[in-house]
């Protein structure tokens, strides 16, 4: 029973960390990758014109 509780608590912590680090709106890793990709796309488009 204790092992199951520890596993569930660990999964909850992992989900909370994922939401706070990766998926946070505006400042998360996903948003940073998206903004850098958009900047790279705009630079490539200016080179092609």
Coordinates of N, CA, C and O in Angstrom, one line a residue:
X1 N 0.8 -1.2 0.0 CA 0.0 0.0 0.0 C 0.9 1.3 0.0 O 0.5 2.2 -0.7
X2 N 1.9 1.2 0.8 CA 2.8 2.4 0.8 C 3.5 2.6 -0.5 O 3.7 3.8 -0.9
X3 N 3.9 1.5 -1.2 CA 4.5 1.7 -2.5 C 3.5 2.3 -3.5 O 4.0 3.2 -4.3
X4 N 2.3 2.0 -3.5 CA 1.3 2.6 -4.4 C 1.1 4.1 -4.1 O 1.1 4.9 -5.0
X5 N 1.1 4.4 -2.8 CA 1.0 5.8 -2.4 C 2.2 6.6 -2.9 O 2.0 7.7 -3.4
X6 N 3.3 6.1 -2.7 CA 4.6 6.8 -3.1 C 4.6 7.0 -4.7 O 5.0 8.0 -5.2
X7 N 4.1 6.0 -5.4 CA 4.1 6.0 -6.8 C 3.1 7.1 -7.3 O 3.4 7.9 -8.2
X8 N 2.0 7.1 -6.7 CA 0.9 8.1 -7.1 C 1.4 9.5 -6.7 O 1.3 10.5 -7.5
X9 N 2.1 9.7 -5.6 CA 2.6 11.0 -5.2 C 3.7 11.5 -6.2 O 3.8 12.6 -6.5
X10 N 4.6 10.5 -6.6 CA 5.6 10.9 -7.5 C 5.0 11.3 -8.9 O 5.5 12.2 -9.5
X11 N 4.0 10.6 -9.3 CA 3.4 10.9 -10.6 C 2.7 12.3 -10.5 O 2.8 13.1 -11.5
X12 N 2.1 12.7 -9.4 CA 1.5 14.0 -9.2 C 2.6 15.1 -9.3 O 2.4 16.1 -9.9
X13 N 3.7 14.8 -8.6 CA 4.8 15.8 -8.6 C 5.4 16.0 -10.1 O 5.6 17.1 -10.5
X14 N 5.5 14.9 -10.8 CA 6.0 15.0 -12.2 C 5.0 15.8 -13.0 O 5.4 16.6 -13.8
X15 N 3.8 15.6 -12.9 CA 2.8 16.3 -13.7 C 2.8 17.8 -13.3 O 2.8 18.7 -14.2
X16 N 2.9 18.1 -12.0 CA 3.0 19.5 -11.6 C 4.2 20.2 -12.1 O 4.2 21.3 -12.6
X17 N 5.4 19.5 -12.1 CA 6.6 20.1 -12.6 C 6.5 20.3 -14.1 O 6.9 21.3 -14.7
X18 N 5.9 19.3 -14.8 CA 5.7 19.5 -16.3 C 4.9 20.7 -16.6 O 5.2 21.5 -17.5
X19 N 3.8 20.9 -15.9 CA 2.9 22.0 -16.1 C 3.6 23.3 -15.8 O 3.4 24.3 -16.5
X20 N 4.4 23.4 -14.8 CA 5.0 24.6 -14.4 C 6.3 25.0 -15.3 O 6.6 26.1 -15.4
X21 N 6.9 23.9 -15.8 CA 8.2 24.2 -16.6 C 7.9 24.2 -18.1 O 8.3 25.2 -18.8
X22 N 7.3 23.2 -18.6 CA 7.1 23.0 -20.0 C 5.9 23.8 -20.6 O 6.0 24.6 -21.5
X23 N 4.8 23.6 -20.0 CA 3.5 24.0 -20.6 C 3.0 25.4 -20.1 O 1.9 25.8 -20.4
X24 N 3.8 26.1 -19.3 CA 3.4 27.4 -18.8 C 3.2 28.4 -19.9 O 4.1 28.5 -20.8
X25 N 2.1 29.1 -19.9 CA 1.8 30.0 -21.0 C 2.7 31.2 -20.9 O 2.9 31.8 -19.9
X26 N 3.3 31.6 -22.0 CA 4.1 32.8 -22.1 C 5.5 32.6 -21.8 O 6.4 33.2 -22.4
X27 N 5.8 31.9 -20.7 CA 7.2 31.8 -20.2 C 7.7 30.4 -20.2 O 8.9 30.2 -19.8
X28 N 7.0 29.4 -20.5 CA 7.4 28.0 -20.5 C 8.3 27.7 -21.6 O 8.5 28.5 -22.6
X29 N 8.9 26.5 -21.6 CA 9.8 26.1 -22.6 C 9.1 26.0 -24.0 O 9.7 26.3 -25.0
X30 N 7.9 25.5 -24.0 CA 7.1 25.4 -25.2 C 7.0 26.8 -25.9 O 7.2 26.9 -27.1
X31 N 6.7 27.8 -25.1 CA 6.5 29.1 -25.7 C 7.8 29.7 -26.2 O 7.8 30.4 -27.2
X32 N 8.9 29.4 -25.5 CA 10.2 29.9 -25.9 C 10.6 29.3 -27.2 O 11.1 29.9 -28.1
X33 N 10.4 28.0 -27.3 CA 10.7 27.3 -28.6 C 9.9 27.8 -29.7 O 10.4 28.0 -30.8
X34 N 8.6 28.1 -29.5 CA 7.7 28.6 -30.5 C 8.2 30.0 -30.9 O 8.2 30.2 -32.1
X35 N 8.5 30.8 -30.0 CA 8.9 32.2 -30.4 C 10.3 32.2 -31.2 O 10.4 32.9 -32.1
X36 N 11.2 31.3 -30.8 CA 12.5 31.2 -31.5 C 12.3 30.6 -32.9 O 12.9 31.0 -33.8
X37 N 11.4 29.7 -33.0 CA 11.0 29.1 -34.3 C 10.4 30.2 -35.2 O 10.7 30.2 -36.4
X38 N 9.5 31.0 -34.7 CA 8.9 32.0 -35.5 C 9.9 33.0 -35.9 O 9.9 33.5 -37.1
X39 N 10.9 33.4 -35.0 CA 11.9 34.3 -35.4 C 12.8 33.8 -36.5 O 13.2 34.5 -37.5
X40 N 13.1 32.5 -36.4 CA 13.9 31.8 -37.5 C 13.2 31.8 -38.8 O 13.8 32.0 -39.8
X41 N 11.9 31.5 -38.7 CA 11.1 31.5 -40.0 C 11.0 32.9 -40.6 O 11.1 33.0 -41.8
X42 N 10.9 33.9 -39.8 CA 10.8 35.2 -40.4 C 12.2 35.6 -41.0 O 12.3 36.3 -42.1
X43 N 13.3 35.2 -40.4 CA 14.6 35.5 -41.0 C 14.8 34.8 -42.3 O 15.4 35.3 -43.2
X44 N 14.4 33.5 -42.3 CA 14.5 32.7 -43.5 C 13.7 33.3 -44.6 O 14.1 33.4 -45.8
X45 N 12.5 33.8 -44.3 CA 11.6 34.4 -45.3 C 12.2 35.7 -45.9 O 12.1 36.0 -47.1
X46 N 12.9 36.5 -45.0 CA 13.5 37.7 -45.5 C 14.7 37.4 -46.4 O 15.0 38.1 -47.3
X47 N 15.4 36.3 -46.2 CA 16.5 35.9 -47.0 C 16.1 35.4 -48.4 O 16.8 35.6 -49.4
X48 N 14.9 34.8 -48.5 CA 14.4 34.3 -49.7 C 13.8 35.3 -50.6 O 13.6 35.1 -51.8
X49 N 13.5 36.5 -50.1 CA 12.9 37.5 -50.9 C 13.8 38.4 -51.6 O 14.9 38.6 -51.4

